[in-house]
Amino acid sequence: MNTNGQKKYLVVDLDNSLLKIDLFKEVFGKSLLTQPLAFIKTLLLLFKSKALAKTYISNNVNIDSVILPFENRIIEIISNYKKKNYDVTLATGASHNYANAISNHIKLFDRVIATNKEINNIGENKLQAIKNEIGDNFIYIGDSAEDIPIWLHCKKAIIVGHKPRIKKELNRNDVEIIDVIKNKKSKVKIILDQLRIHQWSKNILLFVPAFASHQLFNASVFTNIIIGFISFSLFASSIYIVNDIVDIDNDRAHPKNKKRPISAGNLPIFQAYFLLFICLICGVCFASILGSVFFTIMISYVFLNFLYSFFCKRIIILDVIFLMIFYILRLIAGHAPDKIPLSPWLLAFCMFLFFSLGFLKRYVDTIIIRKNNILLLKGRGYSIHDGKILVSLGVGSGLLSSLVLILYTTSNQVQGHYSSPLILIGLAPLMLYWISRIWLMAERGKIKGDPVLFTIKDLNSYVVAFCGLIVIITAFYYPF
C-alpha cells in the first residue's frame, strides 16, 4: 500500500460511468445473437461464479475499445485531475482483459484494478483492492448502489447519473459530493428513437392496394389496413432492434449510425431485448387478427430480415434486392386481408422504384465514407469507389419505374376505375421529376442518411404527392 500522504488519488469506475454501458452485460447480451455457444457457456458459468463467467467471455468475445461509447464528461474530469497531479486508478467489475484494453486506449490511468477468475471486483471486494493499492484517501467516481461502501470509506464522491437514493444515503453519512454528472437524455425519446417511428411511414404501402382499387373508404377494408399497419410497424421495430444488436460494432464505427440508442449506449442491451419482446408479442397478436395469409407474409418478412441481418447485408447487390423485397412484401400484405386482386403492373412499378431507393441508400453510405476519409464502410460490402455504378443502377431503375407507371395506367384494372385513365399518364412526369431530384439531392450531400427520413421532411415530396393526387382525382371525375 502506498503511504505517501501527500499524493492525491482519483479512482474511476468503468461500467455506466467512464462507459455509458455495462460492458459485461452488453457483451453477454450481444453474444446471444452473434456467438450463441459463448452465450450458453457464460450463462452456465454464471451459476457457478460471476468472476469465472466474466473472465470466460472476455477470453472468447473481443471488443474494440476505440469505438466504445465513452462518457466524454468523465474523460474531461479525469484529464482535469491529471493536470492537478492526481494519481488515477481504473477500478472496475469488468474483466482484466477488457479493462486493460480500455486503459491502453484512454492512456489516462496509472493502474487498473479489475475482475479476475477468482475475484469479482465489485462492492467490498473492490474497496479492499483499492485500499491495498492506494490506501484510504481518494475520490471515487461511480454510479451504482454497490459503490456505496467505497464512498462511505473515502468520504468523497462524484456520482454519475440521476441517483437520488444514493445521494440521500451519502448525505446522511456525511460524504462530500463533489459533483453529480446527470444524463440529460429522455427515456421516452430514447425508446421512440429505437423503435424508429419515422420508418413506420414505409408501411403506408399497405394502403396502396386499397387506394388503387378504390376500396380505401370501405370501413372493413380500412380497419384491416390499420391493423396491418400497426402489426407491420411493430414487427419492423423489433427487427430494427435485432439489427442494432447484431450490428452494434459496425454502427459504432459508422459516422451516422453511432448515434443510434443501442450503439450510443443510451439503451442498455437487456432493455432493448425487453422492448423487442413487447413488439414481437403485440405484432403477432395484431397479425393473427387478419388471417393466415397475412400472418404468413409477416413470418416471411421476419425470416427474410433475419437472413438479411446475419448473412446477406454484407453481399453487394443482394443486400439491395433484399431491401426491395421488404417493400414488395408490404405491398402484397396490403392485398391479403381483403383479397384485393394483385396488379402485376403495380408490383413491377414498386419493384423498380424500391430497387432505385435501395441503391440510393447505399450511395449515401459511399458519400458518408468519402467525407470521413474511409475506404470501406465496416459491415458493408461497398467501397468509396462504387459510387458511380450505384448511381447508374439506381437512376436507371428509378426511370424504369416511370415507364412501368405509364404501362400500369393502360392496364384493364385501371381502365375500369377512371373516367379518363389517359390523364393518369400525368403521373409519369411527376415521378420522373421526383426520382431525378432525390438522386441529385443525394449527390449534393443533402441526404444525410435514410432517404425515407429525407422524404418525410422534404417539402418538394409533399408538393409532388399533392400534384399526383390532383391528377388522380381529375382522371376519376373528368371525362376526357
Coordinates of C-alpha atoms in Angstrom, one line a residue:
M1 CA 0.0 0.0 0.0
N2 CA 1.2 3.5 -0.8
T3 CA 1.5 5.5 2.4
N4 CA 2.6 8.8 0.8
G5 CA 0.2 11.2 2.5
Q6 CA 0.9 14.0 0.0
K7 CA -0.1 12.1 -3.1
K8 CA -3.7 12.6 -4.3
Y9 CA -5.8 9.8 -5.8
L10 CA -8.8 9.6 -8.1
V11 CA -10.5 6.2 -8.6
V12 CA -12.8 5.8 -11.6
D13 CA -15.4 3.1 -12.2
L14 CA -15.9 1.8 -15.7
D15 CA -19.5 0.4 -16.2
N16 CA -22.1 3.2 -16.6
S17 CA -19.5 5.7 -15.5
L18 CA -16.5 6.0 -17.8
L19 CA -18.5 4.0 -20.3
K20 CA -22.2 4.6 -20.9
I21 CA -22.8 0.8 -20.8
D22 CA -22.3 -2.1 -18.5
L23 CA -19.6 -3.9 -20.6
F24 CA -20.2 -7.4 -19.3
K25 CA -24.0 -7.2 -19.8
E26 CA -23.6 -5.8 -23.3
V27 CA -21.1 -8.4 -24.5
F28 CA -23.1 -11.2 -22.8
G29 CA -26.4 -9.9 -24.4
K30 CA -24.9 -9.4 -27.8
S31 CA -23.3 -12.9 -27.8
L32 CA -26.9 -14.4 -27.6
L33 CA -27.3 -13.4 -31.3
T34 CA -23.7 -13.3 -32.6
Q35 CA -21.9 -16.1 -30.6
P36 CA -24.6 -18.3 -29.1
L37 CA -22.2 -21.0 -27.9
A38 CA -20.2 -18.4 -25.9
F39 CA -23.5 -17.1 -24.5
I40 CA -24.6 -20.6 -23.3
K41 CA -21.2 -21.3 -21.7
T42 CA -21.1 -17.9 -20.0
L43 CA -24.7 -18.5 -18.7
L44 CA -23.7 -21.8 -17.2
L45 CA -20.7 -20.3 -15.6
L46 CA -22.8 -17.5 -14.0
F47 CA -24.5 -20.2 -11.8
K48 CA -21.0 -21.2 -10.6
S49 CA -19.1 -17.9 -10.4
K50 CA -19.7 -14.4 -11.9
A51 CA -15.9 -13.9 -11.9
L52 CA -15.4 -17.0 -14.0
A53 CA -18.2 -16.0 -16.4
K54 CA -16.7 -12.5 -16.9
T55 CA -13.2 -14.0 -17.5
Y56 CA -14.5 -16.6 -19.9
I57 CA -16.5 -14.2 -22.1
S58 CA -13.6 -11.8 -22.2
N59 CA -11.4 -14.5 -23.5
N60 CA -13.8 -15.6 -26.2
V61 CA -15.6 -12.4 -27.3
N62 CA -13.4 -9.5 -28.5
I63 CA -14.1 -5.8 -28.0
D64 CA -12.9 -2.8 -29.9
S65 CA -12.1 -0.3 -27.2
V66 CA -11.7 2.5 -29.7
I67 CA -15.4 2.6 -30.7
L68 CA -16.9 2.0 -27.3
P69 CA -19.4 4.7 -26.1
F70 CA -17.3 6.7 -23.5
E71 CA -18.8 9.3 -21.3
N72 CA -16.9 12.3 -22.5
R73 CA -17.7 14.4 -19.4
I74 CA -15.9 11.8 -17.3
I75 CA -12.9 11.8 -19.5
E76 CA -12.8 15.6 -19.1
I77 CA -12.9 15.2 -15.4
I78 CA -10.1 12.7 -15.4
S79 CA -8.0 14.9 -17.6
N80 CA -8.5 17.9 -15.3
Y81 CA -7.5 15.8 -12.2
K82 CA -4.4 14.6 -14.1
K83 CA -3.4 18.2 -14.7
K84 CA -3.6 18.6 -10.9
N85 CA -1.2 15.8 -10.5
Y86 CA -3.7 13.2 -9.3
D87 CA -2.8 9.6 -9.5
V88 CA -5.7 7.9 -11.4
T89 CA -6.9 4.3 -11.0
L90 CA -9.4 2.4 -13.1
A91 CA -11.3 0.2 -10.7
T92 CA -13.9 -2.0 -12.3
G93 CA -16.0 -5.1 -12.1
A94 CA -15.2 -5.8 -15.8
S95 CA -12.6 -8.4 -16.6
H96 CA -8.9 -7.6 -16.7
N97 CA -8.8 -8.3 -20.4
Y98 CA -11.4 -5.6 -21.2
A99 CA -10.2 -3.1 -18.5
N100 CA -6.5 -3.3 -19.7
A101 CA -7.6 -2.8 -23.3
I102 CA -9.6 0.3 -22.4
S103 CA -6.8 1.7 -20.2
N104 CA -4.4 1.3 -23.1
H105 CA -6.7 3.2 -25.3
I106 CA -7.5 6.1 -22.9
K107 CA -4.0 6.4 -21.6
L108 CA -5.0 8.3 -18.5
F109 CA -4.7 5.6 -15.8
D110 CA -1.8 4.8 -13.6
R111 CA -3.1 1.4 -12.7
V112 CA -6.0 -1.0 -13.3
I113 CA -7.9 -3.0 -10.7
A114 CA -10.4 -5.4 -12.3
T115 CA -12.1 -8.8 -12.1
N116 CA -10.0 -12.0 -12.4
K117 CA -11.2 -15.6 -12.4
E118 CA -11.0 -15.7 -8.6
I119 CA -12.5 -12.4 -7.5
N120 CA -15.4 -10.4 -8.9
N121 CA -14.2 -6.9 -8.3
I122 CA -17.3 -5.1 -7.1
G123 CA -18.5 -3.7 -3.8
E124 CA -16.4 -4.7 -0.7
N125 CA -14.0 -6.7 -3.0
K126 CA -13.3 -3.5 -5.0
L127 CA -12.9 -1.4 -1.8
Q128 CA -10.4 -3.9 -0.4
A129 CA -8.4 -3.9 -3.6
I130 CA -8.3 -0.1 -3.8
K131 CA -7.1 0.1 -0.1
N132 CA -4.4 -2.4 -0.8
E133 CA -3.2 -0.3 -3.8
I134 CA -3.5 3.3 -2.7
G135 CA -4.8 3.5 0.8
D136 CA -7.8 5.3 2.2
N137 CA -7.6 8.8 0.9
F138 CA -9.1 9.1 -2.6
I139 CA -12.0 10.5 -4.6
Y140 CA -14.3 7.9 -6.2
I141 CA -16.3 8.3 -9.4
G142 CA -19.1 5.7 -9.7
D143 CA -22.8 5.2 -10.4
S144 CA -24.0 2.1 -8.5
A145 CA -25.5 1.3 -5.1
E146 CA -22.8 -1.4 -5.0
D147 CA -20.3 1.5 -4.8
I148 CA -21.8 2.9 -1.6
P149 CA -19.3 1.1 0.7
I150 CA -16.5 2.7 -1.2
W151 CA -17.9 6.2 -0.9
L152 CA -18.7 5.7 2.8
H153 CA -15.0 4.8 3.3
C154 CA -13.3 7.5 1.2
K155 CA -15.9 10.2 2.0
K156 CA -15.5 11.9 -1.4
A157 CA -17.9 11.2 -4.3
I158 CA -18.5 12.1 -7.9
I159 CA -21.9 10.5 -8.8
V160 CA -22.7 9.5 -12.4
G161 CA -26.4 9.7 -13.3
H162 CA -29.5 10.8 -11.5
K163 CA -29.4 8.7 -8.4
P164 CA -31.5 10.3 -5.6
R165 CA -31.3 7.2 -3.3
I166 CA -27.5 7.1 -3.5
K167 CA -27.3 10.8 -3.0
K168 CA -29.5 10.7 0.1
E169 CA -27.5 7.8 1.6
L170 CA -24.2 9.7 1.1
N171 CA -25.6 12.9 2.5
R172 CA -26.9 11.0 5.6
N173 CA -23.3 9.7 6.1
D174 CA -21.5 13.0 5.6
V175 CA -19.9 12.0 2.4
E176 CA -18.8 15.0 0.4
I177 CA -20.5 15.0 -3.0
I178 CA -18.1 16.9 -5.3
D179 CA -20.2 16.6 -8.4
V180 CA -23.2 14.9 -10.0
I181 CA -22.9 14.0 -13.7
K182 CA -26.5 13.9 -14.9
N183 CA -27.8 12.2 -18.0
K184 CA -29.9 14.6 -20.0
K185 CA -31.5 12.1 -22.3
S186 CA -35.2 11.5 -22.1
K187 CA -36.0 7.7 -21.7
V188 CA -39.2 8.2 -23.8
K189 CA -37.3 9.8 -26.6
I190 CA -34.6 7.1 -26.5
I191 CA -37.3 4.4 -26.8
L192 CA -39.1 6.2 -29.7
D193 CA -35.7 6.7 -31.4
Q194 CA -35.0 2.9 -31.1
L195 CA -38.5 2.0 -32.4
R196 CA -37.6 4.2 -35.5
I197 CA -41.1 5.7 -35.6
H198 CA -40.3 7.6 -38.7
Q199 CA -39.6 4.3 -40.5
W200 CA -43.2 3.3 -40.0
S201 CA -44.0 5.6 -42.8
K202 CA -42.8 2.8 -45.1
N203 CA -45.8 0.8 -44.1
I204 CA -48.1 3.3 -45.8
L205 CA -47.6 0.9 -48.7
L206 CA -50.2 -1.3 -47.1
F207 CA -52.8 1.4 -48.1
V208 CA -51.8 1.4 -51.8
P209 CA -53.8 -1.7 -53.0
A210 CA -57.0 -0.4 -51.4
F211 CA -56.3 3.1 -52.7
A212 CA -55.5 1.8 -56.2
S213 CA -58.7 -0.3 -56.2
H214 CA -60.9 2.5 -54.8
Q215 CA -61.7 0.5 -51.7
L216 CA -59.9 2.7 -49.2
F217 CA -63.1 4.2 -47.7
N218 CA -64.7 0.8 -47.2
A219 CA -65.0 0.6 -43.4
S220 CA -63.9 -3.1 -43.0
V221 CA -61.1 -2.7 -45.6
F222 CA -59.8 0.5 -43.9
T223 CA -59.9 -1.2 -40.4
N224 CA -58.0 -4.2 -41.6
I225 CA -55.3 -1.9 -43.2
I226 CA -54.9 0.0 -39.9
I227 CA -54.5 -3.3 -38.0
G228 CA -52.0 -4.5 -40.7
F229 CA -50.1 -1.2 -40.5
I230 CA -49.8 -1.5 -36.7
S231 CA -48.7 -5.1 -37.0
F232 CA -46.1 -4.4 -39.7
S233 CA -44.8 -1.4 -37.7
L234 CA -44.3 -3.4 -34.5
F235 CA -42.6 -6.2 -36.4
A236 CA -40.4 -3.7 -38.2
S237 CA -39.4 -2.1 -34.9
S238 CA -38.5 -5.5 -33.5
I239 CA -36.3 -6.2 -36.5
Y240 CA -34.5 -2.8 -36.1
I241 CA -33.7 -3.8 -32.5
V242 CA -32.2 -7.1 -33.6
N243 CA -30.3 -5.4 -36.4
D244 CA -28.9 -2.8 -33.9
I245 CA -27.8 -5.5 -31.5
V246 CA -26.1 -7.7 -34.2
D247 CA -24.6 -4.6 -35.9
I248 CA -23.6 -2.8 -32.7
D249 CA -19.8 -2.7 -33.5
N250 CA -20.3 -1.7 -37.2
D251 CA -22.8 1.0 -36.1
R252 CA -20.2 2.4 -33.7
A253 CA -17.7 2.7 -36.4
H254 CA -20.3 4.4 -38.7
P255 CA -20.2 8.2 -38.6
K256 CA -24.1 8.4 -38.6
N257 CA -25.3 5.1 -37.1
K258 CA -23.1 5.5 -33.9
K259 CA -25.8 7.9 -32.6
R260 CA -28.5 5.1 -32.5
P261 CA -29.7 4.4 -29.0
I262 CA -28.0 1.0 -28.5
S263 CA -24.7 1.8 -30.2
A264 CA -24.6 5.2 -28.4
G265 CA -25.0 3.4 -25.1
N266 CA -28.3 5.2 -24.3
L267 CA -30.4 2.0 -24.3
P268 CA -28.9 -1.0 -22.3
I269 CA -29.0 -4.2 -24.3
F270 CA -31.3 -6.1 -22.0
Q271 CA -33.8 -3.2 -22.0
A272 CA -33.6 -3.5 -25.8
Y273 CA -34.4 -7.2 -25.6
F274 CA -37.4 -6.4 -23.4
L275 CA -38.6 -3.9 -26.0
L276 CA -38.0 -6.4 -28.7
F277 CA -40.2 -9.0 -26.8
I278 CA -43.0 -6.5 -26.4
C279 CA -43.0 -5.5 -30.1
L280 CA -43.0 -9.1 -31.2
I281 CA -45.8 -10.2 -28.9
C282 CA -48.0 -7.3 -29.9
G283 CA -47.2 -7.7 -33.6
V284 CA -48.2 -11.3 -33.5
C285 CA -51.4 -10.5 -31.8
F286 CA -52.4 -7.9 -34.4
A287 CA -51.2 -10.1 -37.3
S288 CA -53.3 -13.1 -36.1
I289 CA -56.5 -11.0 -36.4
L290 CA -56.0 -10.6 -40.2
G291 CA -55.9 -14.3 -41.1
S292 CA -53.4 -16.9 -42.1
V293 CA -52.3 -15.3 -45.4
F294 CA -51.3 -12.0 -43.8
F295 CA -49.7 -13.9 -40.9
T296 CA -47.6 -16.0 -43.3
I297 CA -46.5 -12.8 -45.1
M298 CA -45.4 -11.4 -41.7
I299 CA -43.5 -14.5 -40.8
S300 CA -41.8 -14.4 -44.2
Y301 CA -40.9 -10.8 -43.7
V302 CA -39.3 -11.5 -40.3
F303 CA -37.4 -14.6 -41.6
L304 CA -36.0 -12.7 -44.6
N305 CA -35.0 -9.9 -42.3
F306 CA -33.1 -12.2 -40.1
L307 CA -31.5 -13.8 -43.2
Y308 CA -30.5 -10.2 -44.3
S309 CA -29.2 -9.2 -40.9
F310 CA -27.0 -12.2 -40.3
F311 CA -25.8 -13.1 -43.9
C312 CA -26.9 -11.0 -46.8
K313 CA -26.3 -7.5 -45.6
R314 CA -22.6 -7.7 -46.5
I315 CA -23.2 -9.1 -50.0
I316 CA -23.2 -6.4 -52.6
I317 CA -26.3 -6.0 -54.8
L318 CA -28.0 -8.9 -53.0
D319 CA -28.5 -6.6 -50.0
V320 CA -30.3 -4.1 -52.2
I321 CA -32.5 -6.9 -53.6
F322 CA -33.5 -7.8 -50.1
L323 CA -34.4 -4.2 -49.3
M324 CA -36.6 -4.1 -52.4
I325 CA -38.3 -7.4 -51.3
F326 CA -39.1 -5.9 -47.9
Y327 CA -41.1 -3.1 -49.6
I328 CA -42.8 -5.5 -52.0
L329 CA -43.9 -7.7 -49.1
R330 CA -45.6 -4.6 -47.6
L331 CA -47.5 -4.1 -50.8
I332 CA -48.6 -7.7 -51.0
A333 CA -49.6 -7.6 -47.4
G334 CA -52.0 -4.8 -48.2
H335 CA -53.8 -7.1 -50.7
A336 CA -54.1 -10.0 -48.3
P337 CA -56.7 -9.3 -45.6
D338 CA -59.5 -8.4 -48.1
K339 CA -58.3 -10.4 -51.0
I340 CA -57.8 -7.3 -53.2
P341 CA -56.6 -8.6 -56.7
L342 CA -52.8 -8.2 -57.2
S343 CA -51.8 -6.0 -60.1
P344 CA -48.6 -7.2 -61.8
W345 CA -48.0 -3.7 -63.2
L346 CA -48.2 -2.1 -59.7
L347 CA -45.8 -4.8 -58.4
A348 CA -43.4 -4.1 -61.3
F349 CA -43.6 -0.3 -60.7
C350 CA -42.8 -0.8 -57.0
M351 CA -40.0 -3.3 -57.7
F352 CA -38.1 -0.8 -59.9
L353 CA -38.8 2.2 -57.6
F354 CA -37.6 0.5 -54.4
F355 CA -34.7 -1.1 -56.2
S356 CA -33.7 2.5 -57.0
L357 CA -34.2 3.7 -53.4
G358 CA -32.1 0.7 -52.1
F359 CA -29.2 1.8 -54.3
L360 CA -29.8 5.4 -53.1
K361 CA -29.4 4.3 -49.5
R362 CA -26.1 2.6 -50.4
Y363 CA -24.9 5.5 -52.4
V364 CA -25.5 7.8 -49.4
D365 CA -23.2 5.4 -47.5
T366 CA -20.4 5.9 -50.1
I367 CA -20.8 9.7 -49.7
I368 CA -20.5 9.4 -45.9
I369 CA -17.3 7.3 -46.2
R370 CA -15.9 9.7 -48.8
K371 CA -16.5 12.7 -46.4
N372 CA -14.9 10.8 -43.5
N373 CA -11.9 9.6 -45.5
I374 CA -12.8 5.9 -45.1
L375 CA -12.1 3.4 -47.9
L376 CA -14.6 0.7 -46.8
L377 CA -17.6 1.0 -44.5
K378 CA -17.4 -1.6 -41.8
G379 CA -20.1 -4.2 -42.1
R380 CA -21.0 -3.3 -45.7
G381 CA -19.6 -4.6 -49.0
Y382 CA -19.4 -1.2 -50.7
S383 CA -16.3 0.9 -51.0
I384 CA -15.6 4.6 -51.8
H385 CA -15.0 3.6 -55.5
D386 CA -18.5 2.1 -56.1
G387 CA -20.4 5.4 -56.2
K388 CA -20.6 5.8 -60.0
I389 CA -22.0 2.3 -60.6
L390 CA -24.5 2.7 -57.8
V391 CA -25.8 6.0 -59.4
S392 CA -26.1 4.3 -62.8
L393 CA -28.0 1.3 -61.4
G394 CA -30.2 3.4 -59.1
V395 CA -31.1 6.2 -61.6
G396 CA -31.8 3.7 -64.4
S397 CA -34.1 1.6 -62.1
G398 CA -35.9 4.8 -61.0
L399 CA -36.5 5.9 -64.6
L400 CA -37.8 2.4 -65.5
S401 CA -40.3 2.7 -62.7
S402 CA -41.8 5.8 -64.5
L403 CA -42.1 3.8 -67.7
V404 CA -43.9 0.9 -65.9
L405 CA -46.2 3.5 -64.3
I406 CA -47.3 4.6 -67.8
L407 CA -48.0 1.0 -68.7
Y408 CA -49.9 0.5 -65.5
T409 CA -52.2 3.3 -66.3
T410 CA -53.2 1.5 -69.6
S411 CA -54.0 -1.8 -67.8
N412 CA -57.5 -3.3 -67.6
Q413 CA -57.6 -2.9 -63.8
V414 CA -57.1 0.9 -64.1
Q415 CA -59.3 1.4 -67.1
G416 CA -62.4 0.3 -65.3
H417 CA -61.9 2.7 -62.3
Y418 CA -61.4 6.1 -64.1
S419 CA -63.5 8.3 -66.4
S420 CA -60.3 9.4 -68.2
P421 CA -57.5 6.9 -67.5
L422 CA -55.3 8.6 -70.1
I423 CA -54.9 11.6 -67.7
L424 CA -53.1 9.3 -65.3
I425 CA -50.1 9.5 -67.7
G426 CA -49.5 12.8 -66.0
L427 CA -48.2 10.8 -63.0
A428 CA -45.1 9.8 -65.1
P429 CA -43.5 13.3 -65.4
L430 CA -44.1 13.8 -61.6
M431 CA -42.4 10.6 -61.0
L432 CA -39.5 11.5 -63.3
Y433 CA -39.1 14.8 -61.5
W434 CA -39.2 13.2 -58.0
I435 CA -36.8 10.4 -58.7
S436 CA -34.3 12.6 -60.6
R437 CA -34.4 15.3 -57.9
I438 CA -33.9 12.9 -55.0
W439 CA -30.8 11.4 -56.7
L440 CA -29.5 15.0 -57.3
M441 CA -30.1 15.9 -53.7
A442 CA -28.1 12.8 -52.7
E443 CA -25.2 13.8 -54.9
R444 CA -25.2 17.3 -53.4
G445 CA -25.0 15.7 -49.9
K446 CA -28.4 16.9 -48.8
I447 CA -29.5 13.4 -47.9
K448 CA -27.6 12.6 -44.7
G449 CA -28.9 9.1 -44.0
D450 CA -32.1 7.3 -44.8
P451 CA -33.9 8.5 -47.9
V452 CA -37.2 7.9 -46.2
L453 CA -36.4 10.3 -43.4
F454 CA -35.3 12.9 -46.0
T455 CA -38.6 12.4 -47.9
I456 CA -40.7 12.9 -44.8
K457 CA -39.0 16.3 -44.2
D458 CA -38.9 17.3 -47.9
L459 CA -41.4 19.9 -48.9
N460 CA -41.0 19.1 -52.6
S461 CA -42.0 15.5 -52.0
Y462 CA -45.3 16.7 -50.5
V463 CA -45.9 19.0 -53.5
V464 CA -45.3 16.1 -55.9
A465 CA -47.7 13.9 -53.9
F466 CA -50.3 16.7 -53.9
C467 CA -50.0 17.2 -57.7
G468 CA -50.3 13.4 -58.1
L469 CA -53.5 13.4 -56.1
I470 CA -54.9 16.2 -58.3
V471 CA -54.0 14.1 -61.4
I472 CA -55.8 11.0 -60.0
I473 CA -58.9 13.0 -58.9
T474 CA -59.1 14.6 -62.3
A475 CA -58.8 11.2 -64.1
F476 CA -61.5 9.9 -61.9
Y477 CA -64.1 12.6 -62.3
Y478 CA -63.3 14.4 -65.6
P479 CA -64.4 12.6 -68.8
F480 CA -61.9 13.3 -71.5

